mmCIF file of C-alpha atoms in Angstrom:
data_model
loop_
_atom_site.group_PDB
_atom_site.id
_atom_site.type_symbol
_atom_site.label_atom_id
_atom_site.label_comp_id
_atom_site.label_asym_id
_atom_site.label_seq_id
_atom_site.Cartn_x
_atom_site.Cartn_y
_atom_site.Cartn_z
ATOM 1 C CA MET A 1 -11.372 30.276 58.645
ATOM 2 C CA GLY A 2 -10.099 31.452 55.626
ATOM 3 C CA ILE A 3 -8.699 30.107 52.513
ATOM 4 C CA ILE A 4 -5.107 29.854 51.336
ATOM 5 C CA VAL A 5 -4.128 28.472 47.818
ATOM 6 C CA GLN A 6 -0.724 26.969 47.845
ATOM 7 C CA LYS A 7 1.384 26.293 44.572
ATOM 8 C CA PHE A 8 3.937 23.429 44.475
ATOM 9 C CA GLY A 9 6.506 23.472 41.354
ATOM 10 C CA GLY A 10 7.537 20.315 39.644
ATOM 11 C CA THR A 11 10.891 20.351 41.788
ATOM 12 C CA SER A 12 8.875 20.337 44.845
ATOM 13 C CA VAL A 13 6.720 17.198 43.991
ATOM 14 C CA GLY A 14 9.594 15.420 42.099
ATOM 15 C CA SER A 15 9.857 12.458 44.283
ATOM 16 C CA ILE A 16 7.550 10.372 46.786
ATOM 17 C CA GLU A 17 9.671 11.690 49.624
ATOM 18 C CA ARG A 18 9.214 15.205 48.283
ATOM 19 C CA ILE A 19 5.257 14.369 47.639
ATOM 20 C CA GLN A 20 5.134 13.019 51.513
ATOM 21 C CA HIS A 21 7.273 16.427 52.233
ATOM 22 C CA VAL A 22 4.411 18.721 50.453
ATOM 23 C CA ALA A 23 1.603 16.586 52.382
ATOM 24 C CA GLU A 24 3.100 17.409 55.685
ATOM 25 C CA THR A 25 3.289 21.247 54.717
ATOM 26 C CA VAL A 26 -0.385 21.089 53.383
ATOM 27 C CA THR A 27 -1.722 19.272 56.416
ATOM 28 C CA LYS A 28 0.055 21.938 58.794
ATOM 29 C CA SER A 29 -1.697 24.799 57.171
ATOM 30 C CA TYR A 30 -5.007 23.159 57.443
ATOM 31 C CA LYS A 31 -4.378 22.267 61.049
ATOM 32 C CA GLU A 32 -3.844 26.007 61.500
ATOM 33 C CA GLY A 33 -7.528 26.535 60.649
ATOM 34 C CA ASN A 34 -7.096 27.258 56.919
ATOM 35 C CA GLN A 35 -9.130 25.861 54.241
ATOM 36 C CA VAL A 36 -6.533 25.094 51.749
ATOM 37 C CA VAL A 37 -6.278 24.682 48.215
ATOM 38 C CA THR A 38 -3.325 23.120 46.864
ATOM 39 C CA VAL A 39 -2.136 23.574 42.886
ATOM 40 C CA VAL A 40 0.664 21.445 41.709
ATOM 41 C CA SER A 41 2.900 20.730 38.569
ATOM 42 C CA ALA A 42 3.927 17.636 36.994
ATOM 43 C CA MET A 43 6.901 15.865 38.773
ATOM 44 C CA GLY A 44 10.208 16.802 37.902
ATOM 45 C CA HIS A 45 10.933 16.428 34.353
ATOM 46 C CA HIS A 46 8.002 14.515 33.675
ATOM 47 C CA THR A 47 6.362 17.269 30.970
ATOM 48 C CA ASP A 48 9.676 16.872 29.005
ATOM 49 C CA GLU A 49 9.736 13.383 29.300
ATOM 50 C CA LEU A 50 6.379 13.348 27.597
ATOM 51 C CA VAL A 51 7.162 15.704 25.150
ATOM 52 C CA SER A 52 10.274 13.781 24.043
ATOM 53 C CA LEU A 53 7.592 10.701 23.556
ATOM 54 C CA ALA A 54 5.645 12.676 21.258
ATOM 55 C CA ALA A 55 8.630 14.113 19.159
ATOM 56 C CA GLN A 56 9.636 10.178 18.842
ATOM 57 C CA ILE A 57 6.157 9.869 17.199
ATOM 58 C CA SER A 58 6.448 12.813 14.595
ATOM 59 C CA PRO A 59 7.958 16.196 14.748
ATOM 60 C CA GLN A 60 4.633 17.866 14.199
ATOM 61 C CA ASN A 61 1.943 16.514 16.553
ATOM 62 C CA SER A 62 -1.454 18.358 17.023
ATOM 63 C CA LYS A 63 -1.611 20.884 19.369
ATOM 64 C CA ARG A 64 -4.607 18.904 20.729
ATOM 65 C CA GLU A 65 -3.411 15.974 21.316
ATOM 66 C CA LEU A 66 -0.391 17.201 23.052
ATOM 67 C CA ASP A 67 -2.380 18.809 25.253
ATOM 68 C CA MET A 68 -4.096 15.629 25.860
ATOM 69 C CA LEU A 69 -0.898 14.053 26.554
ATOM 70 C CA LEU A 70 0.845 16.882 28.497
ATOM 71 C CA THR A 71 -2.055 17.236 31.079
ATOM 72 C CA THR A 72 -1.772 13.440 32.141
ATOM 73 C CA GLY A 73 1.651 14.597 34.100
ATOM 74 C CA GLU A 74 -0.533 16.779 36.640
ATOM 75 C CA GLN A 75 -2.823 13.968 37.025
ATOM 76 C CA VAL A 76 -0.213 11.805 38.732
ATOM 77 C CA SER A 77 1.031 14.481 40.823
ATOM 78 C CA ILE A 78 -2.223 15.613 42.363
ATOM 79 C CA SER A 79 -3.414 11.992 42.666
ATOM 80 C CA LEU A 80 -0.138 11.002 44.767
ATOM 81 C CA LEU A 81 -0.170 14.299 46.806
ATOM 82 C CA ALA A 82 -4.046 13.127 47.866
ATOM 83 C CA MET A 83 -3.058 9.623 48.836
ATOM 84 C CA ALA A 84 -0.503 11.114 50.890
ATOM 85 C CA ILE A 85 -2.663 13.337 52.331
ATOM 86 C CA GLN A 86 -5.060 10.751 53.109
ATOM 87 C CA ALA A 87 -2.258 8.560 54.703
ATOM 88 C CA LYS A 88 -2.105 11.258 57.211
ATOM 89 C CA GLY A 89 -5.424 10.833 58.497
ATOM 90 C CA PHE A 90 -6.988 14.015 56.610
ATOM 91 C CA LYS A 91 -9.571 14.219 53.917
ATOM 92 C CA ALA A 92 -8.243 15.171 50.786
ATOM 93 C CA ILE A 93 -9.499 14.873 47.152
ATOM 94 C CA SER A 94 -7.855 15.643 43.385
ATOM 95 C CA LEU A 95 -9.527 17.604 40.757
ATOM 96 C CA THR A 96 -7.859 17.911 37.293
ATOM 97 C CA GLY A 97 -8.592 21.592 36.064
ATOM 98 C CA TRP A 98 -11.576 20.882 34.124
ATOM 99 C CA GLN A 99 -13.378 19.394 37.035
ATOM 100 C CA ALA A 100 -12.048 22.335 39.268
ATOM 101 C CA GLY A 101 -14.215 24.274 37.025
ATOM 102 C CA ILE A 102 -11.486 26.093 34.997
ATOM 103 C CA GLN A 103 -12.842 27.514 31.863
ATOM 104 C CA THR A 104 -10.394 28.685 28.937
ATOM 105 C CA GLU A 105 -10.364 30.247 25.463
ATOM 106 C CA SER A 106 -10.355 27.666 22.779
ATOM 107 C CA VAL A 107 -6.299 27.816 22.112
ATOM 108 C CA HIS A 108 -4.127 24.989 22.664
ATOM 109 C CA GLY A 109 -0.970 25.170 24.204
ATOM 110 C CA ASN A 110 -1.006 28.790 25.368
ATOM 111 C CA ALA A 111 -4.740 29.374 26.618
ATOM 112 C CA ARG A 112 -5.718 32.150 28.826
ATOM 113 C CA ILE A 113 -8.300 31.688 31.382
ATOM 114 C CA GLU A 114 -11.593 33.373 31.312
ATOM 115 C CA THR A 115 -13.831 32.168 34.047
ATOM 116 C CA ILE A 116 -13.456 29.573 37.224
ATOM 117 C CA HIS A 117 -16.633 27.976 38.673
ATOM 118 C CA THR A 118 -15.856 27.438 41.999
ATOM 119 C CA ASP A 119 -18.978 26.017 43.446
ATOM 120 C CA ARG A 120 -17.533 22.480 43.557
ATOM 121 C CA ILE A 121 -14.156 23.538 44.947
ATOM 122 C CA GLN A 122 -16.221 25.708 47.655
ATOM 123 C CA GLN A 123 -18.475 22.894 48.389
ATOM 124 C CA LEU A 124 -15.641 20.494 49.258
ATOM 125 C CA LEU A 125 -13.968 23.130 51.256
ATOM 126 C CA ASP A 126 -16.971 23.555 53.350
ATOM 127 C CA GLU A 127 -17.275 19.761 53.575
ATOM 128 C CA GLY A 128 -13.600 19.698 55.188
ATOM 129 C CA TYR A 129 -11.377 18.636 52.404
ATOM 130 C CA ILE A 130 -8.373 19.877 51.480
ATOM 131 C CA VAL A 131 -8.591 20.306 47.500
ATOM 132 C CA ILE A 132 -5.827 19.039 45.235
ATOM 133 C CA VAL A 133 -6.124 20.861 41.609
ATOM 134 C CA ALA A 134 -3.983 20.331 38.535
ATOM 135 C CA GLY A 135 -2.336 23.548 37.430
ATOM 136 C CA PHE A 136 -1.431 24.388 33.666
ATOM 137 C CA GLN A 137 -4.855 23.058 32.622
ATOM 138 C CA GLY A 138 -8.450 23.907 31.740
ATOM 139 C CA LEU A 139 -11.290 23.144 29.759
ATOM 140 C CA SER A 140 -12.398 25.257 26.777
ATOM 141 C CA ASP A 141 -15.972 26.092 26.187
ATOM 142 C CA ASN A 142 -16.036 23.439 23.225
ATOM 143 C CA ASN A 143 -15.340 20.995 25.885
ATOM 144 C CA GLU A 144 -11.693 20.421 24.492
ATOM 145 C CA ILE A 145 -8.969 20.171 27.058
ATOM 146 C CA THR A 146 -6.105 22.699 26.873
ATOM 147 C CA THR A 147 -2.930 23.900 28.770
ATOM 148 C CA LEU A 148 -1.993 27.381 29.890
ATOM 149 C CA GLY A 149 1.636 27.355 28.348
ATOM 150 C CA ARG A 150 4.683 28.331 30.346
ATOM 151 C CA GLY A 151 4.159 29.438 33.994
ATOM 152 C CA GLY A 152 0.609 27.688 33.945
ATOM 153 C CA SER A 153 0.714 26.490 37.415
ATOM 154 C CA ASP A 154 1.217 29.886 38.871
ATOM 155 C CA THR A 155 -1.325 31.379 36.888
ATOM 156 C CA THR A 156 -3.801 28.453 37.999
ATOM 157 C CA ALA A 157 -2.965 29.152 41.737
ATOM 158 C CA VAL A 158 -3.426 32.927 41.324
ATOM 159 C CA ALA A 159 -6.306 32.882 39.261
ATOM 160 C CA LEU A 160 -7.913 30.304 41.944
ATOM 161 C CA ALA A 161 -6.914 32.438 44.852
ATOM 162 C CA ALA A 162 -8.690 35.354 43.126
ATOM 163 C CA ALA A 163 -11.897 33.362 42.112
ATOM 164 C CA LEU A 164 -12.066 31.966 45.845
ATOM 165 C CA ASN A 165 -11.673 35.493 47.518
ATOM 166 C CA ALA A 166 -8.370 33.889 49.225
ATOM 167 C CA GLU A 167 -6.556 35.345 52.063
ATOM 168 C CA ARG A 168 -3.280 35.070 49.897
ATOM 169 C CA CYS A 169 -1.628 32.827 47.581
ATOM 170 C CA ASP A 170 1.560 30.999 48.664
ATOM 171 C CA ILE A 171 4.015 30.097 45.581
ATOM 172 C CA TYR A 172 6.529 27.262 46.990
ATOM 173 C CA THR A 173 9.915 27.056 45.276
ATOM 174 C CA ASP A 174 13.068 25.827 45.408
ATOM 175 C CA VAL A 175 14.268 29.327 47.053
ATOM 176 C CA LEU A 176 13.734 30.943 49.924
ATOM 177 C CA GLY A 177 12.158 33.969 47.996
ATOM 178 C CA VAL A 178 12.465 36.629 45.654
ATOM 179 C CA TYR A 179 16.303 38.012 45.580
ATOM 180 C CA THR A 180 17.853 41.116 44.527
ATOM 181 C CA THR A 181 19.217 38.627 41.827
ATOM 182 C CA ASP A 182 19.838 35.296 40.916
ATOM 183 C CA PRO A 183 21.955 33.952 44.075
ATOM 184 C CA ARG A 184 23.796 31.442 41.428
ATOM 185 C CA VAL A 185 25.321 34.316 39.920
ATOM 186 C CA GLU A 186 25.688 36.963 42.392
ATOM 187 C CA PRO A 187 26.659 34.909 46.103
ATOM 188 C CA ASN A 188 25.749 38.304 48.046
ATOM 189 C CA ALA A 189 22.274 38.499 46.968
ATOM 190 C CA SER A 190 19.915 39.537 49.513
ATOM 191 C CA LYS A 191 16.136 38.350 49.885
ATOM 192 C CA LEU A 192 13.616 40.955 49.614
ATOM 193 C CA SER A 193 11.007 41.378 52.246
ATOM 194 C CA HIS A 194 8.551 43.007 49.900
ATOM 195 C CA VAL A 195 8.018 43.396 45.972
ATOM 196 C CA SER A 196 5.515 45.721 44.261
ATOM 197 C CA TYR A 197 3.416 44.279 41.778
ATOM 198 C CA ASP A 198 5.090 46.596 39.456
ATOM 199 C CA GLU A 199 8.405 45.648 40.202
ATOM 200 C CA MET A 200 7.635 41.652 39.946
ATOM 201 C CA LEU A 201 6.169 42.394 36.605
ATOM 202 C CA GLU A 202 9.343 43.726 35.329
ATOM 203 C CA LEU A 203 11.490 41.154 36.894
ATOM 204 C CA ALA A 204 9.615 38.531 35.841
ATOM 205 C CA ALA A 205 9.647 39.752 32.239
ATOM 206 C CA LEU A 206 13.103 40.718 32.089
ATOM 207 C CA GLY A 207 14.371 37.046 32.927
ATOM 208 C CA ALA A 208 13.998 36.494 36.808
ATOM 209 C CA ALA A 209 12.434 32.786 36.638
ATOM 210 C CA VAL A 210 10.763 33.214 40.133
ATOM 211 C CA LEU A 211 7.291 33.879 38.878
ATOM 212 C CA HIS A 212 5.436 33.575 35.491
ATOM 213 C CA PRO A 213 4.281 37.498 34.243
ATOM 214 C CA ARG A 214 0.625 36.443 33.757
ATOM 215 C CA ALA A 215 0.455 35.084 37.140
ATOM 216 C CA VAL A 216 1.569 38.385 38.567
ATOM 217 C CA GLU A 217 -0.438 40.424 36.360
ATOM 218 C CA PHE A 218 -3.516 38.497 37.386
ATOM 219 C CA ALA A 219 -2.708 39.191 41.170
ATOM 220 C CA LYS A 220 -2.455 42.907 40.577
ATOM 221 C CA ASN A 221 -5.435 42.639 38.914
ATOM 222 C CA TYR A 222 -7.251 41.396 41.782
ATOM 223 C CA ASN A 223 -5.156 43.067 44.239
ATOM 224 C CA LEU A 224 -4.247 39.662 45.686
ATOM 225 C CA ILE A 225 -1.147 39.230 47.795
ATOM 226 C CA ILE A 226 1.326 36.639 46.904
ATOM 227 C CA GLN A 227 4.039 35.243 49.240
ATOM 228 C CA VAL A 228 7.127 33.561 46.921
ATOM 229 C CA ARG A 229 8.709 30.977 49.862
ATOM 230 C CA SER A 230 10.702 27.872 50.126
ATOM 231 C CA SER A 231 9.168 24.620 49.842
ATOM 232 C CA GLN A 232 11.802 22.872 52.003
ATOM 233 C CA HIS A 233 12.255 25.458 54.956
ATOM 234 C CA ASP A 234 9.792 26.581 56.991
ATOM 235 C CA GLU A 235 11.010 30.259 56.570
ATOM 236 C CA ILE A 236 8.734 33.460 55.741
ATOM 237 C CA GLY A 237 9.302 34.491 52.096
ATOM 238 C CA THR A 238 8.639 37.331 49.931
ATOM 239 C CA PHE A 239 5.576 38.883 49.565
ATOM 240 C CA ILE A 240 4.239 40.647 46.546
ATOM 241 C CA GLY A 241 1.495 43.370 46.481
ATOM 242 C CA GLU A 242 0.756 46.930 46.807
ATOM 243 C CA GLU A 243 3.349 49.066 48.564
ATOM 244 C CA THR A 244 3.604 52.002 50.816
ATOM 245 C CA GLN A 245 6.311 53.898 52.289
ATOM 246 C CA MET A 246 8.443 54.184 48.972
ATOM 247 C CA GLU A 247 10.766 56.658 50.744
ATOM 248 C CA GLN A 248 12.250 54.293 52.930
ATOM 249 C CA GLN A 249 13.270 51.455 50.594
ATOM 250 C CA SER A 250 16.472 51.164 47.902
ATOM 251 C CA VAL A 251 15.642 53.039 44.465
ATOM 252 C CA VAL A 252 16.682 50.063 42.781
ATOM 253 C CA ARG A 253 15.360 46.602 44.092
ATOM 254 C CA GLY A 254 16.610 44.077 41.661
ATOM 255 C CA ILE A 255 18.769 43.065 38.860
ATOM 256 C CA ALA A 256 17.320 40.647 36.161
ATOM 257 C CA PHE A 257 19.080 39.406 33.142
ATOM 258 C CA GLU A 258 18.807 36.857 30.062
ATOM 259 C CA SER A 259 21.922 35.518 28.627
ATOM 260 C CA ASN A 260 20.695 34.707 25.188
ATOM 261 C CA VAL A 261 20.463 37.782 22.908
ATOM 262 C CA THR A 262 20.957 38.728 19.335
ATOM 263 C CA ARG A 263 21.257 42.089 17.842
ATOM 264 C CA MET A 264 19.969 42.583 14.453
ATOM 265 C CA THR A 265 20.560 45.300 12.333
ATOM 266 C CA LEU A 266 19.073 46.547 8.921
ATOM 267 C CA ASN A 267 20.935 49.023 7.128
ATOM 268 C CA GLY A 268 19.934 51.485 4.447
ATOM 269 C CA LEU A 269 16.038 51.388 4.753
ATOM 270 C CA ASN A 270 13.603 54.123 2.977
ATOM 271 C CA ASN A 271 12.644 56.177 5.526
ATOM 272 C CA HIS A 272 8.646 55.813 5.032
ATOM 273 C CA VAL A 273 6.154 55.988 7.587
ATOM 274 C CA ASP A 274 5.218 52.378 7.311
ATOM 275 C CA LEU A 275 8.579 51.097 7.614
ATOM 276 C CA LEU A 276 8.323 49.774 11.194
ATOM 277 C CA PRO A 277 4.919 48.282 10.880
ATOM 278 C CA LYS A 278 6.076 46.082 7.720
ATOM 279 C CA ILE A 279 9.197 44.832 9.464
ATOM 280 C CA PHE A 280 7.835 44.201 13.089
ATOM 281 C CA THR A 281 4.470 42.704 11.536
ATOM 282 C CA LEU A 282 6.508 40.605 9.690
ATOM 283 C CA LEU A 283 8.805 39.185 12.189
ATOM 284 C CA ALA A 284 5.606 38.632 14.574
ATOM 285 C CA SER A 285 3.799 36.869 11.923
ATOM 286 C CA GLU A 286 6.624 34.205 12.160
ATOM 287 C CA GLY A 287 6.638 34.241 16.068
ATOM 288 C CA ILE A 288 9.507 36.132 16.540
ATOM 289 C CA ASP A 289 9.352 38.480 19.601
ATOM 290 C CA VAL A 290 11.714 41.540 19.043
ATOM 291 C CA ASP A 291 12.926 43.294 22.567
ATOM 292 C CA ILE A 292 14.916 46.814 22.448
ATOM 293 C CA ILE A 293 14.705 48.672 19.069
ATOM 294 C CA ILE A 294 17.179 51.600 18.157
ATOM 295 C CA GLN A 295 16.441 53.564 14.994
ATOM 296 C CA SER A 296 18.905 56.023 13.372
ATOM 297 C CA VAL A 297 18.711 58.400 10.219
ATOM 298 C CA THR A 298 21.809 58.633 7.989
ATOM 299 C CA SER A 299 22.871 61.981 6.180
ATOM 300 C CA ASP A 300 21.135 60.950 2.926
ATOM 301 C CA ASN A 301 17.772 60.256 4.854
ATOM 302 C CA LEU A 302 17.951 56.550 4.867
ATOM 303 C CA VAL A 303 17.291 54.476 8.456
ATOM 304 C CA ASN A 304 19.432 52.031 10.243
ATOM 305 C CA LEU A 305 17.381 50.014 12.397
ATOM 306 C CA SER A 306 18.828 47.562 15.189
ATOM 307 C CA PHE A 307 16.690 45.498 17.450
ATOM 308 C CA SER A 308 17.259 42.386 20.070
ATOM 309 C CA ILE A 309 15.647 38.973 19.835
ATOM 310 C CA LYS A 310 16.429 35.619 21.577
ATOM 311 C CA SER A 311 19.129 34.100 20.056
ATOM 312 C CA GLU A 312 17.208 30.502 19.812
ATOM 313 C CA ASN A 313 15.212 32.717 16.968
ATOM 314 C CA MET A 314 17.965 34.199 14.868
ATOM 315 C CA MET A 315 18.015 31.460 11.788
ATOM 316 C CA GLU A 316 14.239 32.291 11.713
ATOM 317 C CA ALA A 317 14.966 35.981 11.587
ATOM 318 C CA ILE A 318 17.650 35.741 8.981
ATOM 319 C CA ALA A 319 15.650 33.407 7.141
ATOM 320 C CA VAL A 320 12.407 35.716 6.842
ATOM 321 C CA LEU A 321 14.588 38.838 6.693
ATOM 322 C CA GLU A 322 16.601 37.041 3.591
ATOM 323 C CA SER A 323 13.231 36.341 1.744
ATOM 324 C CA LYS A 324 11.735 39.433 1.988
ATOM 325 C CA LYS A 325 14.437 41.600 1.229
ATOM 326 C CA GLU A 326 13.068 43.635 -1.732
ATOM 327 C CA PHE A 327 9.723 43.560 0.189
ATOM 328 C CA LEU A 328 11.539 45.397 3.129
ATOM 329 C CA GLY A 329 14.110 47.703 0.870
ATOM 330 C CA TYR A 330 17.007 47.577 2.805
ATOM 331 C CA ARG A 331 20.681 47.616 1.539
ATOM 332 C CA SER A 332 22.503 45.073 3.818
ATOM 333 C CA PHE A 333 21.689 43.499 7.266
ATOM 334 C CA ASP A 334 24.063 42.149 10.028
ATOM 335 C CA PHE A 335 23.630 40.599 13.267
ATOM 336 C CA GLU A 336 26.099 40.294 16.469
ATOM 337 C CA SER A 337 25.102 37.075 18.929
ATOM 338 C CA GLU A 338 26.571 36.052 22.051
ATOM 339 C CA LEU A 339 25.134 38.898 23.701
ATOM 340 C CA ALA A 340 23.211 39.267 27.251
ATOM 341 C CA LYS A 341 20.617 41.906 28.400
ATOM 342 C CA VAL A 342 20.913 43.033 32.012
ATOM 343 C CA SER A 343 18.272 45.224 33.716
ATOM 344 C CA ILE A 344 17.907 47.156 36.807
ATOM 345 C CA VAL A 345 14.368 47.446 38.238
ATOM 346 C CA GLY A 346 12.984 49.512 41.000
ATOM 347 C CA SER A 347 9.563 51.784 41.502
ATOM 348 C CA GLY A 348 12.116 54.109 43.132
ATOM 349 C CA MET A 349 13.386 55.248 40.084
ATOM 350 C CA VAL A 350 10.590 57.276 39.089
ATOM 351 C CA SER A 351 11.626 59.857 41.348
ATOM 352 C CA ASN A 352 14.969 59.684 41.485
ATOM 353 C CA PRO A 353 16.982 61.064 38.351
ATOM 354 C CA GLY A 354 20.537 59.988 37.570
ATOM 355 C CA VAL A 355 19.866 56.093 38.067
ATOM 356 C CA ALA A 356 20.855 55.246 34.707
ATOM 357 C CA ALA A 357 23.603 57.391 34.698
ATOM 358 C CA LYS A 358 25.075 55.580 37.854
ATOM 359 C CA MET A 359 24.260 52.235 35.656
ATOM 360 C CA PHE A 360 26.364 53.377 32.812
ATOM 361 C CA LYS A 361 29.393 54.659 35.148
ATOM 362 C CA PHE A 362 29.558 51.469 36.946
ATOM 363 C CA LEU A 363 29.494 49.217 33.765
ATOM 364 C CA ALA A 364 32.237 51.438 32.594
ATOM 365 C CA GLU A 365 34.471 51.327 35.398
ATOM 366 C CA SER A 366 34.382 47.528 35.257
ATOM 367 C CA GLU A 367 35.038 48.084 31.264
ATOM 368 C CA ILE A 368 31.878 46.456 29.845
ATOM 369 C CA PRO A 369 30.603 47.974 26.874
ATOM 370 C CA VAL A 370 27.119 48.612 26.337
ATOM 371 C CA LYS A 371 25.353 47.493 22.862
ATOM 372 C CA MET A 372 21.899 48.848 23.511
ATOM 373 C CA VAL A 373 19.583 50.425 25.914
ATOM 374 C CA SER A 374 15.982 50.402 26.841
ATOM 375 C CA THR A 375 14.585 52.542 29.780
ATOM 376 C CA SER A 376 10.692 52.594 31.589
ATOM 377 C CA GLU A 377 9.870 54.279 34.427
ATOM 378 C CA ILE A 378 11.097 51.883 36.521
ATOM 379 C CA LYS A 379 13.609 49.850 34.653
ATOM 380 C CA VAL A 380 16.746 50.093 32.190
ATOM 381 C CA SER A 381 17.950 47.392 30.434
ATOM 382 C CA THR A 382 21.574 47.259 28.753
ATOM 383 C CA VAL A 383 22.713 44.688 26.237
ATOM 384 C CA VAL A 384 26.359 43.723 27.029
ATOM 385 C CA PRO A 385 28.566 41.011 25.650
ATOM 386 C CA LYS A 386 27.650 37.058 26.938
ATOM 387 C CA SER A 387 30.980 36.733 28.603
ATOM 388 C CA LYS A 388 30.819 40.045 30.643
ATOM 389 C CA LEU A 389 27.343 38.900 31.850
ATOM 390 C CA GLN A 390 28.159 37.904 35.339
ATOM 391 C CA GLU A 391 30.838 40.593 35.749
ATOM 392 C CA ALA A 392 27.969 42.898 34.897
ATOM 393 C CA VAL A 393 25.454 41.705 37.286
ATOM 394 C CA HIS A 394 28.173 41.747 39.844
ATOM 395 C CA ALA A 395 29.354 45.353 39.264
ATOM 396 C CA LEU A 396 25.916 46.808 39.273
ATOM 397 C CA HIS A 397 24.899 44.876 42.766
ATOM 398 C CA LYS A 398 27.658 46.084 44.416
ATOM 399 C CA GLY A 399 27.537 49.432 42.645
ATOM 400 C CA TYR A 400 23.793 49.836 43.923
ATOM 401 C CA GLU A 401 24.608 48.177 47.397
ATOM 402 C CA LEU A 402 22.039 45.509 47.125
ATOM 403 C CA ASP A 403 23.815 43.443 49.449
ATOM 404 C CA ARG A 404 23.197 45.796 52.009
ATOM 405 C CA ILE A 405 19.520 46.214 51.434
ATOM 406 C CA ASN A 406 17.364 46.740 54.935
ATOM 407 C CA GLU A 407 13.675 47.643 54.380
ATOM 408 C CA GLU A 408 10.950 47.692 56.133
ATOM 409 C CA VAL A 409 7.984 48.414 53.551
ATOM 410 C CA VAL A 410 4.238 47.768 54.598
ATOM 411 C CA VAL A 411 2.365 45.530 51.595
ATOM 412 C CA GLU A 412 -1.233 46.666 51.887
ATOM 413 C CA ASN A 413 -4.133 43.996 50.087
#
């Protein structure tokens, strides 16, 4: 009898009918002879509703009290799911994050898991219980309730699976698995049977919303297999793990994108060795994440520096740059919004030269201008006009023949 950890998101438990459907899925796994730990998120938009309630009290509420408030959402869903399973005649028990032994660092709003004390869960499993654990939450070493930030329930599930030495971790979503790109944008997107940890990390970081990068990183560190599958259809999903037989797979495996990108440019900076630390430390101190960076030196030894940020941070970036103009020493700055980032990802790119050249060729054939470029061993990212985003995704998907993907890739644990 092996342990399987299952995670269901807010959409999957968004109504009583859906909770009962989840109960059916969970008990089916239990009847197959598995010990089952199920992690769930808050119902539907319940967390957003709680955030809205807090905002009506004050726009600047304490992070501690927000954590106290937001963690109630998961308590509703875990108790209802436990009741639904009990109503089917099975032993089930719900546990909050702290009751489940999840210990985090002392940070509110975006804590990281430090350790998990599994004694209680293991004892309950041995006693025949299906254990329902609240995702997204834990307890710090000074006995404060904490939340894990965006993607926290994914991270909870993977961390529990690693701590319990589970056979695998199944992430149930509203899609059938991981696709070559978002099927809502590209109707010819293909479901992938397997994706490597590194590919999934890149896809998740570049905009694919199926899994949070922290959860994938956790799985990679502990060599834990994840299956992303549908909560509505009983169908094998996409397995994420270490890959072999790389030669048999497509060079490009997927296309990720972000739709709200702004390019900032500082002109006429003095070419000093501490230039980049000054600028990016300043932006980081204001919570502004910088992505693609391009630096060029003019004929009079001045520097023009361009970088991309999320458009939601544009006004904060403009304000801090204007207030620190004398400190930074630039002559002028400008920005361009209404941009998007499109990225191709694939482990096979390491040993196949010319992949980026094809990308630029496919975009040029569709008359899509490239504003910025960033590369790594397994991905190439380009910034293009937002109005051309869907056209760019289609051109790349067709150009790399991702609609014809047919793979037999072995994933090893």
